[in-house]
Coordinates of N, CA and C in Angstrom, one line a residue:
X1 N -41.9 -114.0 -141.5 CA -43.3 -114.2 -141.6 C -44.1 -113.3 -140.8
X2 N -43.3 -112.8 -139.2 CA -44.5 -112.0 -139.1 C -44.3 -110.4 -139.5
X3 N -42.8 -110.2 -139.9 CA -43.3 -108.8 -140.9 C -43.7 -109.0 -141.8
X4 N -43.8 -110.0 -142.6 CA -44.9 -109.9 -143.7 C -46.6 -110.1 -143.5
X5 N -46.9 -110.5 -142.7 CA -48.1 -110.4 -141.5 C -48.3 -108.8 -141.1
X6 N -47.8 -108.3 -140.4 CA -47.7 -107.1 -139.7 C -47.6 -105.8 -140.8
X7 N -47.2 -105.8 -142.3 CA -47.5 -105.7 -143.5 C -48.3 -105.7 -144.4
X8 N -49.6 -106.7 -143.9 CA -50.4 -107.2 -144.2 C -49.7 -107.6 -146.0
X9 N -49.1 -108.5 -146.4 CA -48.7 -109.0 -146.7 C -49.2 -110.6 -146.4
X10 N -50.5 -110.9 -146.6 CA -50.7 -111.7 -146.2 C -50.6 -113.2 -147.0
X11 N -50.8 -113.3 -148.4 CA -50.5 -113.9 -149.1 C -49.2 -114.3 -149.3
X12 N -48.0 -113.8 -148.7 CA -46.8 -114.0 -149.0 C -46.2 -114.8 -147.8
X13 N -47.0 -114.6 -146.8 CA -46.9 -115.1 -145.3 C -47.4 -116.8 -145.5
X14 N -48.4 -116.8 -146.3 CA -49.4 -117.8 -146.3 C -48.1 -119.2 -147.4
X15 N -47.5 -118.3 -148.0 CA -46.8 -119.0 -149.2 C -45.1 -119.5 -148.7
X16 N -44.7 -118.4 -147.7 CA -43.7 -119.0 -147.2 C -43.8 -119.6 -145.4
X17 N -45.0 -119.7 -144.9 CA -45.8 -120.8 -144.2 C -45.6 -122.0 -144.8
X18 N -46.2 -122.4 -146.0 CA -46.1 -123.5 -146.7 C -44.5 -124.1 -147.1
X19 N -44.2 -122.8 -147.4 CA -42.5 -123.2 -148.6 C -41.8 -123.8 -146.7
X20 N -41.4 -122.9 -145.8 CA -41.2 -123.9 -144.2 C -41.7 -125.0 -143.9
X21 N -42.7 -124.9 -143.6 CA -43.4 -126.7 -143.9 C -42.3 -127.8 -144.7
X22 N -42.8 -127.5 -145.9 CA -42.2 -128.5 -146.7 C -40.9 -128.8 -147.0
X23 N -40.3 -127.5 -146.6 CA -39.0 -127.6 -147.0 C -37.5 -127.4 -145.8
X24 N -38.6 -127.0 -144.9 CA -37.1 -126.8 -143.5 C -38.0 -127.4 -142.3
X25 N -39.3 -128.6 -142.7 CA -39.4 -129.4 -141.4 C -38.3 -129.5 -140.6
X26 N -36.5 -129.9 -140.8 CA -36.3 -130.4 -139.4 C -35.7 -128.9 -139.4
X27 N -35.4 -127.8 -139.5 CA -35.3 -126.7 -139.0 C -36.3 -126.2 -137.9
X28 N -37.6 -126.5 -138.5 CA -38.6 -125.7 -137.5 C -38.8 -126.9 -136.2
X29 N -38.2 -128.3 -136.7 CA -38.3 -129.3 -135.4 C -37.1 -128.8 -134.6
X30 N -36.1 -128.4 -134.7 CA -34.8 -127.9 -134.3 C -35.4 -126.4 -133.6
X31 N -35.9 -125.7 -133.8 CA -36.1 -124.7 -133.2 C -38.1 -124.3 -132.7
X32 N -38.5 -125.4 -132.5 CA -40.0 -126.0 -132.3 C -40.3 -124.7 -131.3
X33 N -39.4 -124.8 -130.4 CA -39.8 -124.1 -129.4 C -40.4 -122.4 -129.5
X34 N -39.5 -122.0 -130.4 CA -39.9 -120.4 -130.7 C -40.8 -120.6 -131.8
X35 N -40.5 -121.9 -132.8 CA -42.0 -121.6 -133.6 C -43.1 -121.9 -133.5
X36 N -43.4 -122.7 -132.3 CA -44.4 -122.7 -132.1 C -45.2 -121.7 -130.8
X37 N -44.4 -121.0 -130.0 CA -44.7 -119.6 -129.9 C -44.9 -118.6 -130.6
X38 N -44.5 -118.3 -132.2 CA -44.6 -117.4 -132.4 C -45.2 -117.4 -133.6
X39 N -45.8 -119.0 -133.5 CA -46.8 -119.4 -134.5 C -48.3 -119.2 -134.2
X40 N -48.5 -118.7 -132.8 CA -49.3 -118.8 -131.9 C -49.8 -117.2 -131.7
X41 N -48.7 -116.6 -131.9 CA -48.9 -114.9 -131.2 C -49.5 -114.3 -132.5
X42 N -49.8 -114.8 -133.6 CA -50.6 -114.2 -134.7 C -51.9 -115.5 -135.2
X43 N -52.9 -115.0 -135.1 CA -53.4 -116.2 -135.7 C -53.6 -116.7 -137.1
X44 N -53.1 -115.8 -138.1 CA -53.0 -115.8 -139.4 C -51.9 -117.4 -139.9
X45 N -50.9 -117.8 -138.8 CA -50.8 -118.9 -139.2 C -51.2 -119.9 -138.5
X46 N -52.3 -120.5 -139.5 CA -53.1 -121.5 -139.1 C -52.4 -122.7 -139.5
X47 N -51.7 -122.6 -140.5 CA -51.3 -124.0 -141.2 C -49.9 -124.6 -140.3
X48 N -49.3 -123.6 -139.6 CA -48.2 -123.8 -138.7 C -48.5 -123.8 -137.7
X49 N -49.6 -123.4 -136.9 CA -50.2 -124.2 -135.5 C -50.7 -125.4 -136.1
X50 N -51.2 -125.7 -137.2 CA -51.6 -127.1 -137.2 C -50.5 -128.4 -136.9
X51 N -49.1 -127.7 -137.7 CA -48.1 -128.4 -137.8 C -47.3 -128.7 -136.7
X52 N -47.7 -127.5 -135.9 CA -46.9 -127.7 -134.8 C -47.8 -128.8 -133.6
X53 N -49.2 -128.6 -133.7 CA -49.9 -129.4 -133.1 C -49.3 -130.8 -133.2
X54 N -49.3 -131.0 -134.6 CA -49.5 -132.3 -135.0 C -48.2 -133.4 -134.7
X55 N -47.1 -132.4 -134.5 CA -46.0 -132.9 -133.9 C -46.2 -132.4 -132.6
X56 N -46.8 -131.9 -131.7 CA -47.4 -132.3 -130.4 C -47.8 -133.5 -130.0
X57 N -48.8 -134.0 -131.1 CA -49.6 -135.1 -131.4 C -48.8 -136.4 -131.3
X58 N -47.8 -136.2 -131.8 CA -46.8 -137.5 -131.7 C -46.1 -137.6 -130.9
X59 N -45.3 -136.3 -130.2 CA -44.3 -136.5 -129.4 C -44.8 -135.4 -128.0
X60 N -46.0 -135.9 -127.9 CA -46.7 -135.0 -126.2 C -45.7 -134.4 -125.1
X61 N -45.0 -135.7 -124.5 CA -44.2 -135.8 -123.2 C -42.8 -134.6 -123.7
X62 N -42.6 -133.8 -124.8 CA -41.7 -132.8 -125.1 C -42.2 -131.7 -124.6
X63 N -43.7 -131.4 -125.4 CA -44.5 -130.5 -124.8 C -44.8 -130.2 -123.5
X64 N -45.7 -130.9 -122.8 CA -46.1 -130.9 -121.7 C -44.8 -130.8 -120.5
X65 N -43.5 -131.4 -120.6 CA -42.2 -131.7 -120.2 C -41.2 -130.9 -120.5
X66 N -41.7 -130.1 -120.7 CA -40.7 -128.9 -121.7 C -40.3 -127.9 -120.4
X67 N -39.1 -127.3 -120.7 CA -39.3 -125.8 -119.6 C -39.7 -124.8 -119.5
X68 N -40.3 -124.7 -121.0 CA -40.9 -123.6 -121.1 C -42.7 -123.6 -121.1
X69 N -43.3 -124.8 -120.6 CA -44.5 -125.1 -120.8 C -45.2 -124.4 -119.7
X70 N -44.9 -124.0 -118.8 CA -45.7 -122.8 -118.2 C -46.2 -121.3 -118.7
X71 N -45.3 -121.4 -119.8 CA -45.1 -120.0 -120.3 C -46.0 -119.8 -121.6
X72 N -46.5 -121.2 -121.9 CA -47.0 -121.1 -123.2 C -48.6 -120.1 -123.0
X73 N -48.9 -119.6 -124.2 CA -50.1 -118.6 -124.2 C -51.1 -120.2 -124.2
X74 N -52.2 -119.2 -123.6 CA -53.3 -120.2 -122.7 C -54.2 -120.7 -124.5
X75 N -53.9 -119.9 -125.6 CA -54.7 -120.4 -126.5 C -54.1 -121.4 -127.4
X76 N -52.6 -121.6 -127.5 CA -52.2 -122.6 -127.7 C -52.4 -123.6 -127.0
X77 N -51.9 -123.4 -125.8 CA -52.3 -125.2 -124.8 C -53.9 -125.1 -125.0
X78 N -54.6 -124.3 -125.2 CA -56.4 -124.9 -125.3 C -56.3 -126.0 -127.3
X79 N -55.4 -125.0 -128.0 CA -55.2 -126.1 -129.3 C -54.8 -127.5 -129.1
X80 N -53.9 -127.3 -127.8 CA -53.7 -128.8 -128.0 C -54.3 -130.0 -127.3
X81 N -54.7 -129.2 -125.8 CA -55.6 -130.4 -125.0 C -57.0 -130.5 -125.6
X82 N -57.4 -129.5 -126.6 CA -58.8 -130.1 -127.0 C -58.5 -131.5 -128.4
X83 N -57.4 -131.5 -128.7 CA -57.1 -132.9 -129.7 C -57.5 -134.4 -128.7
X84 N -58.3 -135.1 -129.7 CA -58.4 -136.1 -129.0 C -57.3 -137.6 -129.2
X85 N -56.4 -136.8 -129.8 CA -55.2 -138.0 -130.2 C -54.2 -137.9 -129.8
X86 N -54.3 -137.1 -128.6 CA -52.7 -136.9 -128.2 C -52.2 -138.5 -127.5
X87 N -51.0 -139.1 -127.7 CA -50.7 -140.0 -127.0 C -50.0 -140.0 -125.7
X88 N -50.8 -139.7 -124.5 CA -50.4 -139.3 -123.1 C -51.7 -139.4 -122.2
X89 N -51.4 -140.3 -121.4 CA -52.4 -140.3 -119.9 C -53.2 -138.9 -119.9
X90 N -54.5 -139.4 -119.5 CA -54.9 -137.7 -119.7 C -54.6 -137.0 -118.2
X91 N -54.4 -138.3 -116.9 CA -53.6 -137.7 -115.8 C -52.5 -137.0 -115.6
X92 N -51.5 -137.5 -117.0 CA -50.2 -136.8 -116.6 C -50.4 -135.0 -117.4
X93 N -51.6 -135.0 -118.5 CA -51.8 -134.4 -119.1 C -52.6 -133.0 -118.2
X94 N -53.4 -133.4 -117.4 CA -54.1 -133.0 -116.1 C -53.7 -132.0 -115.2
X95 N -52.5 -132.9 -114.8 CA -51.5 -132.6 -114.2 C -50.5 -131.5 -114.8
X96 N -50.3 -131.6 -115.6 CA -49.2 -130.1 -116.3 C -50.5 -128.7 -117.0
X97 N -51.7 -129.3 -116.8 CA -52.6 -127.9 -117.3 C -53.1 -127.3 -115.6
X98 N -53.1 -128.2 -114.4 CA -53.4 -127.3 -113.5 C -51.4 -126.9 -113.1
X99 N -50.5 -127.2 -113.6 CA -49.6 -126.6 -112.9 C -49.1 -125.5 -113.8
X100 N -49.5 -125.3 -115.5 CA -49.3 -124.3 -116.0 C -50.9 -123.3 -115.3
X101 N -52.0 -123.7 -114.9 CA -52.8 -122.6 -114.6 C -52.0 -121.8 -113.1
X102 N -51.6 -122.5 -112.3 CA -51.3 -121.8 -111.3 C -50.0 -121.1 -111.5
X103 N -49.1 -121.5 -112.3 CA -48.0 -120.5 -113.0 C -48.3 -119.0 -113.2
X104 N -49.6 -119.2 -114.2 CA -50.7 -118.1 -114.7 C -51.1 -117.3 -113.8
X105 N -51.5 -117.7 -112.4 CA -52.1 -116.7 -111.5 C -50.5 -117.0 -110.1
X106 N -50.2 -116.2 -110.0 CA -48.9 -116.5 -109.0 C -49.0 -115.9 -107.8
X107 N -50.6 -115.3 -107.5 CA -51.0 -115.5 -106.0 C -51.5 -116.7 -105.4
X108 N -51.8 -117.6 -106.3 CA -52.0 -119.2 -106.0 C -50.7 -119.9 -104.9
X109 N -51.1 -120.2 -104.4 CA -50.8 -121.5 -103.2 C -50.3 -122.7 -104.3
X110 N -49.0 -123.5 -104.2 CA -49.2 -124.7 -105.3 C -49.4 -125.6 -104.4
X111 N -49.8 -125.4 -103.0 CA -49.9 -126.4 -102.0 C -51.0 -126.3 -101.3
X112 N -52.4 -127.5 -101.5 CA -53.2 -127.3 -101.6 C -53.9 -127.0 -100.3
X113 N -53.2 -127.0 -99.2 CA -53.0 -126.6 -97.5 C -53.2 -125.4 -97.3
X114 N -52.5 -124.5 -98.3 CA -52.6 -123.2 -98.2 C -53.8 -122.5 -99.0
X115 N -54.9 -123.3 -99.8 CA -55.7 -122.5 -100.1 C -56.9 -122.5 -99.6
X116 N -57.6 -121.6 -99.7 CA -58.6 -121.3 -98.8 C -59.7 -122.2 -99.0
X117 N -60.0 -122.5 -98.1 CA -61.6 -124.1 -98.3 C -62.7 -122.9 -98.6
X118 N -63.4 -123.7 -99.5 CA -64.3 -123.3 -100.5 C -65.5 -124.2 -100.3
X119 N -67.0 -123.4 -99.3 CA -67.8 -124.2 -98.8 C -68.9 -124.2 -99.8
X120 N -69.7 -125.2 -100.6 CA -70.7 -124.6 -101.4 C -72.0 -124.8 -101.0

């Protein structure tokens, strides 16, 4: 899909987008992880960030709990914390978007002792 994207081949991208979906759901649940990174790194599939969302949506605590959740591009995790149906505490949810932000910047302190007070 993404040399047919990269191609501009875009119609053909969009048709076997779909023909995945419907036909190798547990393939792309079996390998969720790279496709929904690299569903992410083009935005032409829209219909497979949706899908991947949406099995976010159901099963959060994989996501957020994952090892690779630090690593995810910051516009994906903004797809998914702005859903308002995720089923997950929005503290525990909280909690893994300020620990992937400081991942993000790794001159950060993860210990809040060490960062500089901030007088306003």
């Amino acid at each position: 899909m993404v040399v047919t994207c990269e191609f501009l081949f875009e119609e053909l991208a969009k048709q076997l987008e779909t023909y995945l979906i419907k036909t190798k759901a547990l393939w792309l649940r079996l390998h969720f992880s790279n496709v929904h990174q690299k569903s992410f790194q083009n935005n032409k599939f829209q219909e497979l960030q949706n899908w991947c969302n949406d099995i976010i949506v159901k099963h959060p605590e994989k996501f957020f709990d994952s090892e690779e959740f630090t690593s995810i591009q910051e516009h994906a995790l903004i797809s998914v914390i702005k859903r308002d149906d995720l089923q997950m505490e929005e503290v525990k949810i909280w909690k893994r978007v300020i620990e992937w932000g400081i991942a993000q910047n790794t001159g950060i302190s993860s210990d809040p002792k060490n960062c500089p007070m901030i007088i306003f």
